[in-house]
Short mmCIF file of C-alpha atoms and ligand atoms in Angstrom, two decimals:
data_model
loop_
_atom_site.label_atom_id
_atom_site.label_comp_id
_atom_site.label_asym_id
_atom_site.label_seq_id
_atom_site.Cartn_x
_atom_site.Cartn_y
_atom_site.Cartn_z
CA MET M 1 13.97 -12.16 -5.64
CA SER M 2 13.19 -11.46 -2.02
CA SER M 3 9.43 -11.20 -1.87
CA THR M 4 8.99 -12.66 1.62
CA ILE M 5 8.43 -10.69 4.83
CA GLY M 6 7.89 -11.64 8.47
CA ASN M 7 9.45 -13.61 11.33
CA SER M 8 6.71 -15.65 12.96
CA ILE M 9 4.16 -15.10 10.19
CA LYS M 10 5.90 -15.22 6.83
CA VAL M 11 4.14 -13.68 3.83
CA THR M 12 5.45 -14.46 0.34
CA LEU M 13 4.11 -12.76 -2.79
CA PHE M 14 4.53 -14.38 -6.19
CA GLY M 15 3.66 -13.80 -9.84
CA GLN M 16 3.91 -11.06 -12.42
CA SER M 17 1.41 -8.54 -13.75
CA HIS M 18 0.82 -10.55 -16.95
CA SER M 19 1.73 -14.10 -15.84
CA LYS M 20 -1.10 -16.63 -15.59
CA GLY M 21 -1.75 -15.50 -12.05
CA ILE M 22 -0.37 -13.86 -8.93
CA GLY M 23 -0.70 -14.95 -5.34
CA VAL M 24 0.41 -15.18 -1.76
CA VAL M 25 1.52 -17.85 0.71
CA ILE M 26 1.03 -17.01 4.40
CA ASP M 27 2.91 -19.36 6.71
CA GLY M 28 2.66 -19.38 10.52
CA LEU M 29 -0.82 -17.96 11.07
CA PRO M 30 -2.32 -18.81 14.46
CA VAL M 31 -4.55 -21.89 14.08
CA GLY M 32 -8.32 -22.07 14.50
CA GLU M 33 -8.86 -18.48 13.36
CA GLU M 34 -12.14 -18.07 11.46
CA ILE M 35 -11.63 -16.13 8.22
CA ASP M 36 -14.72 -14.52 6.71
CA LEU M 37 -14.06 -14.61 2.97
CA GLU M 38 -16.82 -12.07 2.24
CA GLN M 39 -15.00 -9.53 4.40
CA VAL M 40 -11.75 -10.43 2.64
CA GLN M 41 -13.46 -9.79 -0.72
CA SER M 42 -14.85 -6.41 0.42
CA PHE M 43 -11.33 -5.40 1.41
CA LEU M 44 -9.93 -6.53 -1.95
CA ASN M 45 -12.66 -4.63 -3.80
CA ARG M 46 -11.35 -1.37 -2.34
CA ARG M 47 -8.07 -1.91 -4.26
CA ALA M 48 -9.40 -3.56 -7.43
CA PRO M 49 -8.80 -1.68 -10.69
CA GLY M 50 -11.30 -0.42 -13.26
CA LYS M 51 -14.07 0.73 -10.94
CA SER M 52 -13.71 4.51 -11.09
CA ARG M 53 -12.56 7.18 -13.50
CA TYR M 54 -9.45 7.92 -11.45
CA VAL M 55 -7.79 4.51 -11.71
CA THR M 56 -6.43 2.31 -14.49
CA THR M 57 -9.03 0.96 -16.92
CA ARG M 58 -7.55 -2.55 -16.63
CA LYS M 59 -10.45 -4.69 -15.37
CA GLU M 60 -9.58 -7.52 -13.00
CA ARG M 61 -12.23 -9.07 -10.77
CA ASP M 62 -9.66 -9.93 -8.12
CA ILE M 63 -11.52 -12.92 -6.73
CA PRO M 64 -8.96 -15.13 -4.95
CA SER M 65 -8.92 -18.89 -5.29
CA ILE M 66 -7.99 -20.41 -1.92
CA ILE M 67 -5.63 -23.31 -2.60
CA SER M 68 -4.80 -24.37 0.95
CA GLY M 69 -4.67 -23.39 4.61
CA LEU M 70 -8.36 -23.18 5.51
CA VAL M 71 -10.64 -26.01 6.68
CA ASN M 72 -14.26 -25.07 7.33
CA SER M 73 -13.22 -21.41 7.05
CA LYS M 74 -10.67 -21.78 9.87
CA THR M 75 -6.88 -21.57 9.65
CA CYS M 76 -5.58 -25.15 9.92
CA GLY M 77 -1.83 -24.66 10.42
CA ALA M 78 -0.87 -25.41 6.81
CA PRO M 79 0.34 -22.44 4.74
CA LEU M 80 -2.61 -20.37 3.50
CA CYS M 81 -2.24 -19.93 -0.24
CA ALA M 82 -4.45 -17.72 -2.42
CA VAL M 83 -4.15 -17.23 -6.18
CA PHE M 84 -5.63 -14.53 -8.43
CA SER M 85 -5.93 -15.01 -12.20
CA ASN M 86 -4.65 -12.30 -14.53
CA THR M 87 -7.30 -11.99 -17.22
CA ASP M 88 -7.27 -8.47 -18.67
CA THR M 89 -3.68 -8.31 -19.94
CA LYS M 90 -2.57 -6.40 -23.05
CA SER M 91 1.06 -7.46 -23.18
CA GLU M 92 1.68 -6.00 -26.65
CA ASP M 93 1.64 -2.52 -25.04
CA TYR M 94 4.90 -3.37 -23.26
CA ALA M 95 6.94 -4.90 -26.13
CA GLN M 96 8.84 -1.67 -26.83
CA HIS M 97 10.12 -1.49 -23.22
CA LEU M 98 12.31 -4.57 -23.77
CA ASP M 99 14.49 -2.22 -25.74
CA ILE M 100 13.44 1.24 -24.50
CA PRO M 101 13.06 1.40 -20.70
CA ARG M 102 10.42 3.68 -19.18
CA PRO M 103 11.84 6.63 -17.20
CA SER M 104 11.44 6.10 -13.44
CA HIS M 105 10.08 2.55 -13.80
CA ALA M 106 12.08 -0.56 -12.84
CA ASP M 107 12.57 -1.62 -16.50
CA TYR M 108 16.26 -0.65 -16.86
CA PRO M 109 17.75 -1.68 -13.47
CA ALA M 110 15.78 -4.96 -13.72
CA HIS M 111 17.03 -5.52 -17.27
CA VAL M 112 20.64 -5.23 -16.03
CA LYS M 113 20.13 -7.25 -12.82
CA TYR M 114 18.24 -10.11 -14.50
CA GLN M 115 20.29 -9.96 -17.71
CA GLY M 116 17.23 -9.25 -19.85
CA PHE M 117 15.34 -12.36 -18.66
CA ASN M 118 12.93 -10.35 -16.46
CA ASP M 119 9.25 -10.20 -17.37
CA ILE M 120 8.67 -6.65 -18.56
CA ARG M 121 4.95 -7.05 -19.35
CA GLY M 122 2.88 -4.74 -17.17
CA GLY M 123 5.94 -4.14 -14.96
CA GLY M 124 6.30 -7.89 -14.24
CA HIS M 125 7.01 -8.69 -10.58
CA PHE M 126 7.49 -4.96 -9.86
CA SER M 127 3.88 -4.19 -10.73
CA GLY M 128 1.33 -2.57 -8.40
CA ARG M 129 -0.79 -5.63 -9.26
CA LEU M 130 1.17 -7.53 -6.59
CA THR M 131 -0.68 -5.43 -4.01
CA ALA M 132 -3.75 -7.64 -4.64
CA PRO M 133 -2.19 -10.67 -2.89
CA LEU M 134 -0.64 -8.28 -0.32
CA CYS M 135 -4.18 -7.05 0.41
CA PHE M 136 -5.40 -10.66 0.71
CA ALA M 137 -2.78 -11.31 3.42
CA GLY M 138 -3.63 -7.99 5.04
CA ALA M 139 -7.36 -8.74 5.07
CA VAL M 140 -6.73 -12.07 6.83
CA CYS M 141 -4.44 -10.44 9.41
CA LEU M 142 -6.93 -7.59 9.98
CA GLN M 143 -9.62 -10.07 11.00
CA ILE M 144 -7.30 -11.73 13.53
CA LEU M 145 -6.16 -8.36 14.87
CA LYS M 146 -9.78 -7.21 15.21
CA ARG M 147 -10.44 -10.13 17.56
CA LYS M 148 -7.59 -8.80 19.67
CA GLY M 149 -9.28 -5.39 19.73
CA ILE M 150 -6.87 -3.77 17.25
CA LYS M 151 -8.18 -1.77 14.33
CA ILE M 152 -6.39 -0.25 11.34
CA GLY M 153 -7.65 2.36 8.91
CA ALA M 154 -6.34 4.81 6.32
CA HIS M 155 -7.42 7.64 4.06
CA LEU M 156 -6.07 9.54 1.11
CA PHE M 157 -4.49 12.53 2.85
CA SER M 158 -3.37 14.52 -0.17
CA VAL M 159 -3.18 14.60 -3.95
CA GLY M 160 -0.85 17.24 -5.34
CA ASN M 161 -1.36 20.24 -3.03
CA GLU M 162 -4.95 19.42 -2.02
CA THR M 163 -5.25 17.97 1.48
CA ASP M 164 -7.88 16.12 3.50
CA THR M 165 -8.52 16.62 7.24
CA LYS M 166 -5.91 14.79 9.36
CA PHE M 167 -6.80 12.02 11.80
CA ASP M 168 -7.21 13.31 15.35
CA PRO M 169 -3.92 11.86 16.68
CA VAL M 170 -5.20 11.17 20.21
CA ALA M 171 -8.75 9.94 19.57
CA ILE M 172 -9.67 8.02 16.45
CA ASP M 173 -13.19 6.73 16.20
CA ASP M 174 -13.83 3.18 14.91
CA ALA M 175 -16.93 4.50 13.12
CA LEU M 176 -14.86 7.03 11.16
CA LEU M 177 -12.51 4.29 9.93
CA ASP M 178 -15.49 2.14 8.87
CA GLU M 179 -17.08 5.09 7.08
CA ILE M 180 -13.91 5.86 5.08
CA ALA M 181 -13.53 2.20 4.12
CA ARG M 182 -17.01 2.27 2.57
CA LYS M 183 -16.27 5.31 0.37
CA GLN M 184 -15.39 5.00 -3.30
CA PHE M 185 -12.94 7.90 -2.86
CA PRO M 186 -11.39 7.26 0.58
CA VAL M 187 -11.18 10.68 2.28
CA ILE M 188 -12.54 12.13 5.52
CA ASP M 189 -13.75 15.41 4.00
CA ASP M 190 -15.65 14.81 0.74
CA ALA M 191 -15.23 18.45 -0.36
CA ALA M 192 -11.44 17.97 -0.15
CA GLY M 193 -11.93 14.69 -2.01
CA LYS M 194 -13.68 16.55 -4.84
CA ARG M 195 -10.75 18.97 -5.09
CA MET M 196 -8.34 16.01 -5.22
CA MET M 197 -10.39 14.44 -8.02
CA ASP M 198 -10.13 17.71 -9.95
CA VAL M 199 -6.34 17.63 -9.55
CA ILE M 200 -6.25 14.05 -10.91
CA GLU M 201 -8.61 15.01 -13.74
CA SER M 202 -6.34 17.89 -14.70
CA ALA M 203 -3.26 15.58 -14.75
CA MET M 204 -5.21 13.08 -16.88
CA THR M 205 -6.20 15.81 -19.34
CA ASP M 206 -2.50 16.60 -19.74
CA ASN M 207 -1.65 12.87 -20.23
CA ASP M 208 0.28 13.21 -16.97
CA SER M 209 0.13 11.72 -13.46
CA ILE M 210 0.19 13.09 -9.91
CA GLY M 211 1.56 12.01 -6.53
CA GLY M 212 -0.24 11.71 -3.21
CA ILE M 213 0.03 10.91 0.50
CA ILE M 214 -1.86 8.27 2.50
CA GLU M 215 -2.38 8.64 6.25
CA CYS M 216 -2.80 5.40 8.18
CA CYS M 217 -3.48 4.56 11.82
CA ALA M 218 -3.64 1.57 14.15
CA ILE M 219 -5.55 1.86 17.41
CA ARG M 220 -5.63 -0.05 20.70
CA LEU M 221 -2.21 -1.65 20.34
CA PRO M 222 -0.69 -3.07 23.53
CA ILE M 223 2.09 -0.98 25.10
CA GLY M 224 5.70 -2.11 24.57
CA LEU M 225 5.32 -3.91 21.23
CA GLY M 226 8.58 -3.66 19.28
CA GLU M 227 12.31 -3.64 20.04
CA PRO M 228 14.97 -0.96 20.33
CA ILE M 229 17.54 -0.15 17.62
CA PHE M 230 17.12 -2.27 14.46
CA ASP M 231 13.88 -4.13 15.12
CA GLY M 232 11.82 -1.16 16.24
CA MET M 233 8.21 -0.64 15.32
CA GLU M 234 9.13 2.11 12.81
CA ASN M 235 11.81 -0.10 11.23
CA ARG M 236 9.46 -3.04 10.82
CA LEU M 237 6.56 -0.97 9.47
CA ALA M 238 8.80 0.91 7.04
CA THR M 239 10.18 -2.36 5.64
CA ALA M 240 6.68 -3.58 4.84
CA ILE M 241 5.44 -0.25 3.51
CA PHE M 242 8.41 0.18 1.18
CA GLY M 243 7.32 -3.18 -0.31
CA ILE M 244 4.44 -1.28 -1.93
CA PRO M 245 5.57 -0.06 -5.36
CA GLY M 246 5.70 3.71 -5.77
CA VAL M 247 6.39 4.60 -2.10
CA ARG M 248 8.88 7.45 -1.74
CA GLY M 249 8.73 8.32 1.94
CA ILE M 250 7.18 7.64 5.31
CA GLU M 251 6.80 9.78 8.41
CA PHE M 252 5.57 8.82 11.87
CA GLY M 253 3.57 11.21 14.04
CA THR M 254 4.65 14.81 13.44
CA GLY M 255 7.41 13.43 11.20
CA PHE M 256 9.62 15.89 9.33
CA ALA M 257 7.79 18.86 10.87
CA ALA M 258 9.34 17.85 14.25
CA ALA M 259 12.67 19.11 12.97
CA GLY M 260 11.31 22.67 13.01
CA MET M 261 9.83 22.46 16.51
CA ARG M 262 11.09 23.09 20.03
CA GLY M 263 11.07 20.29 22.60
CA SER M 264 8.46 22.22 24.56
CA GLN M 265 6.17 22.08 21.52
CA HIS M 266 6.93 18.52 20.49
CA ASN M 267 6.97 16.70 23.86
CA ASP M 268 3.84 14.70 24.60
CA ALA M 269 2.94 15.15 28.28
CA TRP M 270 2.02 11.94 30.12
CA ARG M 271 -1.31 11.99 31.94
CA THR M 272 -3.68 9.58 33.64
CA ASP M 273 -6.92 8.39 32.07
CA GLY M 274 -8.57 6.23 34.75
CA ASP M 275 -6.06 3.45 35.34
CA ARG M 276 -4.28 4.06 32.01
CA ILE M 277 -1.27 6.31 31.36
CA VAL M 278 -1.70 8.17 28.08
CA THR M 279 -0.27 11.28 26.43
CA SER M 280 -2.10 14.58 25.97
CA THR M 281 -0.79 15.00 22.44
CA ASN M 282 0.64 12.43 20.03
CA HIS M 283 3.55 14.00 18.15
CA HIS M 284 5.38 10.69 18.64
CA GLY M 285 2.78 8.86 16.49
CA GLY M 286 2.33 6.03 19.01
CA ILE M 287 5.97 4.91 18.97
CA ILE M 288 8.89 5.92 21.22
CA GLY M 289 12.22 4.09 21.26
CA GLY M 290 10.87 1.62 18.70
CA LEU M 291 8.15 0.56 21.20
CA SER M 292 4.40 1.16 20.98
CA THR M 293 3.10 3.54 23.65
CA GLY M 294 -0.55 2.54 23.44
CA MET M 295 -1.44 5.82 21.70
CA PRO M 296 -2.69 5.56 18.10
CA ILE M 297 0.07 4.68 15.64
CA ILE M 298 -0.07 7.42 13.01
CA LEU M 299 1.99 7.44 9.84
CA ARG M 300 1.90 9.09 6.44
CA VAL M 301 3.19 7.46 3.27
CA ALA M 302 4.23 9.52 0.22
CA PHE M 303 3.61 8.03 -3.23
CA LYS M 304 5.34 9.32 -6.32
CA PRO M 305 3.39 10.32 -9.44
CA THR M 306 2.92 7.25 -11.64
CA SER M 307 5.96 6.94 -13.88
CA SER M 308 4.02 5.66 -16.93
CA ILE M 309 2.62 8.83 -18.49
CA GLY M 310 1.27 9.57 -21.96
CA ILE M 311 3.53 12.57 -22.59
CA GLN M 312 6.48 11.95 -24.91
CA GLN M 313 9.68 11.41 -22.88
CA ARG M 314 13.36 10.77 -23.52
CA SER M 315 14.95 7.36 -23.03
CA VAL M 316 17.60 5.12 -24.59
CA ASN M 317 17.28 2.42 -27.25
CA LEU M 318 19.40 -0.25 -25.53
CA SER M 319 20.20 -2.45 -28.56
CA GLU M 320 21.29 0.58 -30.62
CA ASN M 321 22.84 2.44 -27.65
CA ARG M 322 21.29 5.75 -28.74
CA GLU M 323 18.98 8.24 -27.05
CA CYS M 324 15.44 8.32 -28.41
CA ASP M 325 11.89 9.55 -27.82
CA LEU M 326 9.42 7.29 -26.03
CA THR M 327 5.62 7.45 -25.94
CA ILE M 328 4.18 4.97 -23.45
CA GLN M 329 1.11 2.97 -24.44
CA GLY M 330 -1.23 1.05 -22.18
CA ARG M 331 -3.53 1.68 -19.24
CA HIS M 332 -2.15 3.26 -16.11
CA ASP M 333 -3.25 4.67 -12.78
CA PRO M 334 -3.09 8.48 -12.95
CA CYS M 335 -2.56 8.59 -9.16
CA ILE M 336 -1.15 5.47 -7.47
CA ALA M 337 -2.11 6.67 -3.99
CA VAL M 338 -5.86 6.33 -4.69
CA ARG M 339 -5.71 2.52 -4.98
CA ALA M 340 -2.86 2.06 -2.52
CA VAL M 341 -4.94 3.00 0.58
CA PRO M 342 -5.88 -0.63 1.46
CA ALA M 343 -2.34 -1.76 0.55
CA VAL M 344 -0.92 0.51 3.28
CA GLU M 345 -3.49 -0.88 5.75
CA ALA M 346 -2.47 -4.41 4.69
CA ALA M 347 1.25 -3.74 5.20
CA LEU M 348 0.50 -2.50 8.73
CA ALA M 349 -1.78 -5.44 9.55
CA ILE M 350 0.74 -8.07 8.38
CA THR M 351 3.57 -6.47 10.35
CA LEU M 352 1.64 -5.82 13.55
CA LEU M 353 0.20 -9.35 13.68
CA ASP M 354 3.67 -10.78 13.08
CA MET M 355 5.06 -8.66 15.92
CA ILE M 356 2.25 -9.69 18.25
CA CYS M 357 2.69 -13.39 17.41
CA SER M 358 6.52 -13.39 17.66
C1 FMN Q 401 -1.87 0.10 -6.65
C2 FMN Q 401 -0.72 0.48 -7.52
C3 FMN Q 401 -0.93 0.75 -8.86
C4 FMN Q 401 0.13 1.12 -9.69
N1 FMN Q 401 -0.14 1.40 -11.00
C5 FMN Q 401 0.89 1.79 -11.81
C6 FMN Q 401 0.62 2.08 -13.18
O1 FMN Q 401 -0.51 1.99 -13.64
N2 FMN Q 401 1.67 2.46 -13.95
C7 FMN Q 401 2.95 2.60 -13.46
O2 FMN Q 401 3.86 2.94 -14.19
N3 FMN Q 401 3.21 2.33 -12.17
C8 FMN Q 401 2.22 1.92 -11.33
N4 FMN Q 401 2.49 1.65 -10.01
C9 FMN Q 401 3.86 1.88 -9.49
C10 FMN Q 401 4.93 0.97 -10.06
O3 FMN Q 401 4.62 -0.36 -9.86
C11 FMN Q 401 6.29 1.36 -9.45
O4 FMN Q 401 6.50 2.73 -9.55
C12 FMN Q 401 7.44 0.65 -10.15
O5 FMN Q 401 7.36 -0.74 -9.92
C13 FMN Q 401 8.83 1.11 -9.67
O6 FMN Q 401 8.98 0.92 -8.29
P1 FMN Q 401 9.22 2.15 -7.30
O7 FMN Q 401 8.36 3.27 -7.75
O8 FMN Q 401 8.81 1.63 -5.95
O9 FMN Q 401 10.67 2.51 -7.35
C14 FMN Q 401 1.45 1.24 -9.16
C15 FMN Q 401 1.66 0.97 -7.80
C16 FMN Q 401 0.59 0.61 -6.98
C17 FMN Q 401 0.83 0.36 -5.52
#
């Protein structure tokens, strides 16, 4: 399985949803970097399950055990390894999926690829639980980026058809990003957040799930970070973001809406701001030609509705080779996007630090 990303800083995720533990190895971090583990924990707490009505009821404390890589709280050059225990597992809920794969989950393609030896419990290595170690790596990278003046933040932009206010693409305030990060339901406009909660509630009442979009930004990046063609900033960020389970799409800046615009509407005029050259608008989302322009990087990530739903569905009994009904047991997130907000920030932080250090 390829669960490693990065060139200069390599991040490897390991473990399964119901194995003894899950974790991450981060190799190649710059040395002597102080890592505040309380800040890491606050970041992890934003993703942890079981703390609100709108997420899975699985309760994991998500307190990492640091195995190596830090001496006196500073990176020491050895790989930084952190492990999380899996404690609240109910593996019996997944026994039926050995034979009857869940629609739209990885059960069936994984069964074929790994010849039935894959760990199906809780989704195994495909589980959203692997975003806990991803967030650990992201939290470490965020602290190093912050010292370089770079800040990353995200919010839940939509659930179903309910939308939050968008980030101002040319001027994003640090204080706004800090404020969202402190919220239990990470939106800019709390009234929109309430409407989104109602949409999730309604899906839950129907034993169903709902999709959503996360908007993420990175500010104060140096100009010219990235490469043309295959190693561009969009390419690199998309690779990391598609490592988050449940992602169905990503758009940068104006994204798909650009296809309906004229050049005169879409072009971002260059202008001077003291001794800096900036753009008046930011349809390009901070990236042109695969290179950062110094404007905020803005991207939106679409998450599918959680595939594990309580409504009876059709599937196939593999050992009997016959179609059958399936009712999924267990505890599931009704809307993946709610808990994935810090995971998107983490994917950005890991990639941007790697690009800066390469
Ligand atoms: C934070 C997070 C939580 C998730 N929770 C669930 C869940 O409770 N039930 C579920 O079926 N899928 C959940 N997923 C999504 C699945 O892991 C994912 O859909 C599955 O592995 C198939 O991969 P794909 O959707 O990327 O194709 C979650 C994903 C994330 C990021």
